[in-house]
mmCIF file of C-alpha atoms and ligand atoms in Angstrom:
data_model
loop_
_atom_site.group_PDB
_atom_site.id
_atom_site.type_symbol
_atom_site.label_atom_id
_atom_site.label_comp_id
_atom_site.label_asym_id
_atom_site.label_seq_id
_atom_site.Cartn_x
_atom_site.Cartn_y
_atom_site.Cartn_z
ATOM 1 C CA MET K 786 -78.662 56.553 50.002
ATOM 2 C CA LEU K 787 -78.540 57.027 53.630
ATOM 3 C CA LYS K 788 -77.829 53.244 54.333
ATOM 4 C CA ARG K 789 -75.194 53.497 51.933
ATOM 5 C CA LEU K 790 -73.480 56.530 53.553
ATOM 6 C CA ARG K 791 -73.993 55.315 56.771
ATOM 7 C CA LEU K 792 -71.962 51.948 55.812
ATOM 8 C CA VAL K 793 -69.213 53.706 54.495
ATOM 9 C CA ALA K 794 -68.719 55.428 57.359
ATOM 10 C CA ILE K 795 -68.570 52.578 59.704
ATOM 11 C CA MET K 796 -66.097 50.945 57.295
ATOM 12 C CA SER K 797 -64.035 54.084 57.290
ATOM 13 C CA ILE K 798 -64.060 53.989 61.104
ATOM 14 C CA LEU K 799 -62.912 50.651 61.084
ATOM 15 C CA LEU K 800 -59.980 51.045 58.722
ATOM 16 C CA LEU K 801 -58.975 53.939 60.961
ATOM 17 C CA SER K 802 -58.842 52.199 63.979
ATOM 18 C CA PHE K 803 -57.200 48.863 62.663
ATOM 19 C CA SER K 804 -54.257 50.908 60.930
ATOM 20 C CA ALA K 805 -54.001 52.761 64.484
ATOM 21 C CA THR K 806 -53.451 49.633 66.535
ATOM 22 C CA SER K 807 -51.794 47.366 64.014
ATOM 23 C CA SER K 808 -48.178 46.813 64.577
ATOM 24 C CA ALA K 809 -45.515 44.175 63.186
ATOM 25 C CA HIS K 810 -45.302 40.812 64.912
ATOM 26 C CA GLU K 811 -42.195 40.811 67.146
ATOM 27 C CA MET K 812 -40.063 38.030 68.057
ATOM 28 C CA TYR K 813 -39.620 39.247 71.678
ATOM 29 C CA TYR K 814 -42.242 40.317 74.066
ATOM 30 C CA SER K 815 -42.008 41.391 77.780
ATOM 31 C CA GLY K 816 -44.753 41.324 80.474
ATOM 32 C CA SER K 817 -47.394 38.543 80.678
ATOM 33 C CA ALA K 818 -50.521 37.514 78.955
ATOM 34 C CA PRO K 819 -52.658 39.332 77.941
ATOM 35 C CA ASN K 820 -50.626 42.550 78.411
ATOM 36 C CA TRP K 821 -47.613 41.534 76.265
ATOM 37 C CA ALA K 822 -45.094 44.540 75.449
ATOM 38 C CA PRO K 823 -43.639 44.203 72.036
ATOM 39 C CA ILE K 824 -39.795 44.597 71.919
ATOM 40 C CA PRO K 825 -39.493 46.008 68.490
ATOM 41 C CA LEU K 826 -36.207 44.946 66.927
ATOM 42 C CA LYS K 827 -35.302 46.147 63.455
ATOM 43 C CA TRP K 828 -32.325 46.224 60.842
ATOM 44 C CA SER K 829 -29.885 48.896 61.455
ATOM 45 C CA ILE K 830 -28.604 49.212 57.876
ATOM 46 C CA THR K 831 -30.874 51.158 55.640
ATOM 47 C CA ASN K 832 -30.931 52.781 52.216
ATOM 48 C CA PHE K 833 -33.234 55.593 51.715
ATOM 49 C CA GLY K 834 -35.440 54.066 54.639
ATOM 50 C CA ALA K 835 -35.074 50.506 53.101
ATOM 51 C CA ALA K 836 -33.531 47.662 55.140
ATOM 52 C CA HIS K 837 -30.612 46.683 53.283
ATOM 53 C CA LEU K 838 -29.422 43.136 53.493
ATOM 54 C CA LYS K 839 -26.280 41.906 51.867
ATOM 55 C CA PHE K 840 -26.060 38.243 51.642
ATOM 56 C CA ASN K 841 -23.178 35.611 51.424
ATOM 57 C CA ASN K 842 -23.768 31.872 50.850
ATOM 58 C CA ASP K 843 -19.898 30.671 50.751
ATOM 59 C CA SER K 844 -20.659 27.740 53.182
ATOM 60 C CA LEU K 845 -24.338 26.727 51.841
ATOM 61 C CA SER K 846 -24.515 23.288 50.938
ATOM 62 C CA SER K 847 -25.464 22.481 47.257
ATOM 63 C CA SER K 848 -28.680 20.795 48.269
ATOM 64 C CA TYR K 849 -29.892 24.466 48.961
ATOM 65 C CA THR K 850 -27.638 26.787 46.130
ATOM 66 C CA ASN K 851 -30.533 26.271 43.865
ATOM 67 C CA HIS K 852 -32.761 28.525 46.196
ATOM 68 C CA TYR K 853 -30.493 31.121 47.068
ATOM 69 C CA VAL K 854 -31.261 33.902 44.417
ATOM 70 C CA ASN K 855 -35.136 33.078 44.835
ATOM 71 C CA ALA K 856 -34.918 33.333 48.603
ATOM 72 C CA THR K 857 -32.634 36.539 48.673
ATOM 73 C CA ASN K 858 -35.032 38.325 46.014
ATOM 74 C CA ALA K 859 -38.332 37.264 47.692
ATOM 75 C CA TRP K 860 -38.456 40.298 50.302
ATOM 76 C CA SER K 861 -37.339 42.723 48.094
ATOM 77 C CA ASN K 862 -39.220 41.863 45.091
ATOM 78 C CA SER K 863 -42.428 42.436 47.727
ATOM 79 C CA THR K 864 -41.585 45.604 49.085
ATOM 80 C CA SER K 865 -39.957 48.746 48.480
ATOM 81 C CA LYS K 866 -39.061 48.782 52.187
ATOM 82 C CA VAL K 867 -36.247 45.839 51.737
ATOM 83 C CA GLN K 868 -33.396 46.054 49.545
ATOM 84 C CA THR K 869 -31.010 43.034 48.785
ATOM 85 C CA THR K 870 -27.783 42.261 47.264
ATOM 86 C CA ARG K 871 -25.509 39.369 47.156
ATOM 87 C CA THR K 872 -21.732 40.019 47.769
ATOM 88 C CA THR K 873 -18.516 38.420 49.189
ATOM 89 C CA PHE K 874 -18.194 37.039 52.552
ATOM 90 C CA SER K 875 -16.236 40.428 53.653
ATOM 91 C CA TYR K 876 -18.899 42.782 52.893
ATOM 92 C CA SER K 877 -22.112 40.570 53.701
ATOM 93 C CA ASN K 878 -24.168 41.262 56.850
ATOM 94 C CA VAL K 879 -26.308 38.358 56.353
ATOM 95 C CA ASP K 880 -24.510 34.982 55.889
ATOM 96 C CA ILE K 881 -27.021 31.842 54.715
ATOM 97 C CA LEU K 882 -24.961 28.722 55.485
ATOM 98 C CA THR K 883 -25.122 24.804 56.446
ATOM 99 C CA PRO K 884 -23.401 24.108 59.552
ATOM 100 C CA THR K 885 -21.637 21.038 60.502
ATOM 101 C CA ASN K 886 -23.489 18.408 61.968
ATOM 102 C CA ASP K 887 -22.050 18.644 65.387
ATOM 103 C CA PHE K 888 -22.432 22.749 65.478
ATOM 104 C CA TRP K 889 -26.311 22.234 64.338
ATOM 105 C CA GLU K 890 -26.702 19.190 67.234
ATOM 106 C CA GLN K 891 -25.308 21.985 69.852
ATOM 107 C CA LYS K 892 -27.281 24.587 68.450
ATOM 108 C CA VAL K 893 -31.189 22.999 68.357
ATOM 109 C CA GLY K 894 -30.207 20.339 70.785
ATOM 110 C CA PHE K 895 -30.160 16.542 70.174
ATOM 111 C CA VAL K 896 -34.086 16.044 70.004
ATOM 112 C CA ASN K 897 -34.535 18.752 67.455
ATOM 113 C CA VAL K 898 -31.852 17.986 65.097
ATOM 114 C CA TYR K 899 -34.471 16.557 62.213
ATOM 115 C CA SER K 900 -37.318 18.349 63.288
ATOM 116 C CA VAL K 901 -36.052 22.008 63.175
ATOM 117 C CA TYR K 902 -35.492 23.122 59.452
ATOM 118 C CA GLY K 903 -33.560 26.240 59.676
ATOM 119 C CA ILE K 904 -32.499 28.851 62.725
ATOM 120 C CA THR K 905 -31.601 32.278 62.799
ATOM 121 C CA ASP K 906 -29.356 34.175 64.968
ATOM 122 C CA ILE K 907 -29.418 38.228 64.867
ATOM 123 C CA THR K 908 -26.534 40.467 66.595
ATOM 124 C CA THR K 909 -27.552 44.130 67.297
ATOM 125 C CA THR K 910 -25.325 46.973 66.662
ATOM 126 C CA ASP K 911 -23.852 46.684 70.341
ATOM 127 C CA ASN K 912 -22.847 43.196 69.478
ATOM 128 C CA ILE K 913 -25.542 41.297 71.683
ATOM 129 C CA LEU K 914 -26.584 38.202 70.354
ATOM 130 C CA ILE K 915 -30.296 38.081 70.781
ATOM 131 C CA LYS K 916 -31.506 34.845 72.331
ATOM 132 C CA ASP K 917 -34.199 35.803 74.477
ATOM 133 C CA SER K 918 -36.475 38.680 75.668
ATOM 134 C CA ASN K 919 -33.845 40.125 78.342
ATOM 135 C CA SER K 920 -31.144 40.177 75.534
ATOM 136 C CA ALA K 921 -33.322 42.182 73.225
ATOM 137 C CA ILE K 922 -34.329 44.437 75.826
ATOM 138 C CA ASN K 923 -30.947 45.241 77.001
ATOM 139 C CA SER K 924 -29.614 45.566 73.453
ATOM 140 C CA THR K 925 -29.850 48.738 71.076
ATOM 141 C CA ARG K 926 -32.936 46.695 69.233
ATOM 142 C CA LEU K 927 -30.991 47.382 65.925
ATOM 143 C CA ILE K 928 -29.886 44.686 64.206
ATOM 144 C CA LYS K 929 -26.530 44.741 62.082
ATOM 145 C CA TYR K 930 -25.988 41.073 61.247
ATOM 146 C CA GLY K 931 -27.760 37.740 60.857
ATOM 147 C CA HIS K 932 -26.573 33.885 60.667
ATOM 148 C CA ILE K 933 -29.054 31.906 59.014
ATOM 149 C CA TYR K 934 -28.334 27.860 59.647
ATOM 150 C CA MET K 935 -29.891 25.598 57.237
ATOM 151 C CA ASN K 936 -30.457 22.203 58.655
ATOM 152 C CA PRO K 937 -27.209 20.028 57.336
ATOM 153 C CA HIS K 938 -29.330 16.900 57.027
ATOM 154 C CA SER K 939 -31.099 18.374 54.046
ATOM 155 C CA GLN K 940 -33.355 15.228 53.612
ATOM 156 C CA VAL K 941 -35.684 16.418 56.597
ATOM 157 C CA PHE K 942 -37.227 18.486 53.956
ATOM 158 C CA GLY K 943 -40.408 17.217 52.149
ATOM 159 C CA SER K 944 -39.847 19.058 49.189
ATOM 160 C CA GLU K 945 -37.979 21.581 47.385
ATOM 161 C CA ASN K 946 -40.309 24.030 47.836
ATOM 162 C CA ASP K 947 -40.031 24.052 51.388
ATOM 163 C CA LYS K 948 -36.332 24.542 51.462
ATOM 164 C CA LEU K 949 -36.934 27.917 49.756
ATOM 165 C CA TYR K 950 -40.001 28.761 52.063
ATOM 166 C CA THR K 951 -37.518 28.158 55.130
ATOM 167 C CA MET K 952 -34.925 30.319 53.683
ATOM 168 C CA VAL K 953 -37.471 33.255 53.065
ATOM 169 C CA HIS K 954 -38.962 32.499 56.463
ATOM 170 C CA GLU K 955 -35.563 32.947 58.239
ATOM 171 C CA ILE K 956 -34.715 36.314 56.279
ATOM 172 C CA GLY K 957 -38.149 37.668 57.750
ATOM 173 C CA HIS K 958 -36.496 36.840 61.079
ATOM 174 C CA VAL K 959 -33.303 38.918 60.090
ATOM 175 C CA LEU K 960 -35.850 41.850 59.271
ATOM 176 C CA GLY K 961 -36.912 41.609 62.943
ATOM 177 C CA LEU K 962 -40.100 40.119 62.166
ATOM 178 C CA GLY K 963 -41.627 37.135 64.589
ATOM 179 C CA HIS K 964 -44.211 34.322 64.117
ATOM 180 C CA PRO K 965 -47.657 35.575 63.525
ATOM 181 C CA ASN K 966 -48.956 32.383 65.424
ATOM 182 C CA SER K 967 -47.146 32.750 68.595
ATOM 183 C CA ILE K 968 -48.811 33.422 71.729
ATOM 184 C CA PHE K 969 -48.466 36.962 71.571
ATOM 185 C CA TYR K 970 -51.920 38.377 69.973
ATOM 186 C CA PRO K 971 -51.706 35.298 67.321
ATOM 187 C CA VAL K 972 -53.579 35.733 63.961
ATOM 188 C CA ASN K 973 -54.914 33.367 61.341
ATOM 189 C CA ASP K 974 -53.543 35.354 58.411
ATOM 190 C CA ASP K 975 -51.581 33.453 55.695
ATOM 191 C CA SER K 976 -47.980 34.344 56.330
ATOM 192 C CA ILE K 977 -44.664 33.443 55.293
ATOM 193 C CA MET K 978 -43.918 33.753 59.285
ATOM 194 C CA ARG K 979 -46.239 31.169 60.313
ATOM 195 C CA GLN K 980 -44.075 28.501 62.485
ATOM 196 C CA GLY K 981 -44.822 24.869 61.916
ATOM 197 C CA SER K 982 -46.853 24.591 58.819
ATOM 198 C CA TYR K 983 -45.596 24.925 55.281
ATOM 199 C CA SER K 984 -47.253 25.766 52.057
ATOM 200 C CA SER K 985 -47.400 26.006 48.577
ATOM 201 C CA TYR K 986 -46.060 29.670 48.518
ATOM 202 C CA THR K 987 -42.771 30.735 48.697
ATOM 203 C CA THR K 988 -43.091 34.591 48.846
ATOM 204 C CA PRO K 989 -43.776 36.956 51.572
ATOM 205 C CA ARG K 990 -47.817 37.566 51.947
ATOM 206 C CA ALA K 991 -49.907 40.357 52.413
ATOM 207 C CA HIS K 992 -49.865 40.073 56.230
ATOM 208 C CA ASP K 993 -45.983 40.055 55.919
ATOM 209 C CA ILE K 994 -45.597 43.115 53.774
ATOM 210 C CA ASN K 995 -47.932 45.079 56.326
ATOM 211 C CA ASP K 996 -45.657 44.026 59.203
ATOM 212 C CA ILE K 997 -42.742 45.046 57.536
ATOM 213 C CA SER K 998 -44.409 48.667 56.230
ATOM 214 C CA ASN K 999 -45.186 48.598 60.329
ATOM 215 C CA LYS K 1000 -41.710 48.291 60.892
ATOM 216 C CA TYR K 1001 -39.650 50.344 58.613
HETATM 217 ZN ZN1 ZN B 1359 -39.336 31.236 62.774
#
């Protein structure tokens, strides 16, 4: 009995210390290793505390349209902290599109044309396009607009699941989430936000839901 009580006490201390120190994986950090200081970015438009994303896909190529509804529902089906709707271009705040080949090459660079699958641009409420930690530091840190560019060479994807995975991953960036396997306190958790590996799942994982809960 005593042993069991002691075990419970240790477990609750661990749980407490975990929740006190855990924070969302951010896209940008300042400082240097190992003392990275997070620069939290979050969605500005909320509805009863939930991030409210309004999607449009007018310029998304037909090779991706099958995944549009599932991708835009993936986060809102996983957590009450995210609400999503699909709307016309003039009312949207997140546009998922396929750029021209030339635009894509300019965006990702010649050597990455076939190796990058999707890329997200976020703009803050002061109209700063966030492209590095400096622009993030100097912004309001409140995201008001997202552009998700899907690779116009859709044959680069190994499977249809990878297209959906990429869209759900990029929407995670629009919500302000970074990669949990980046150089800033990396973790091995399963996550839709991991960079460079594709999995059979196409919805946010427990780690991602926790990151959203810490942010919103
Ligand atoms: Zn990413």
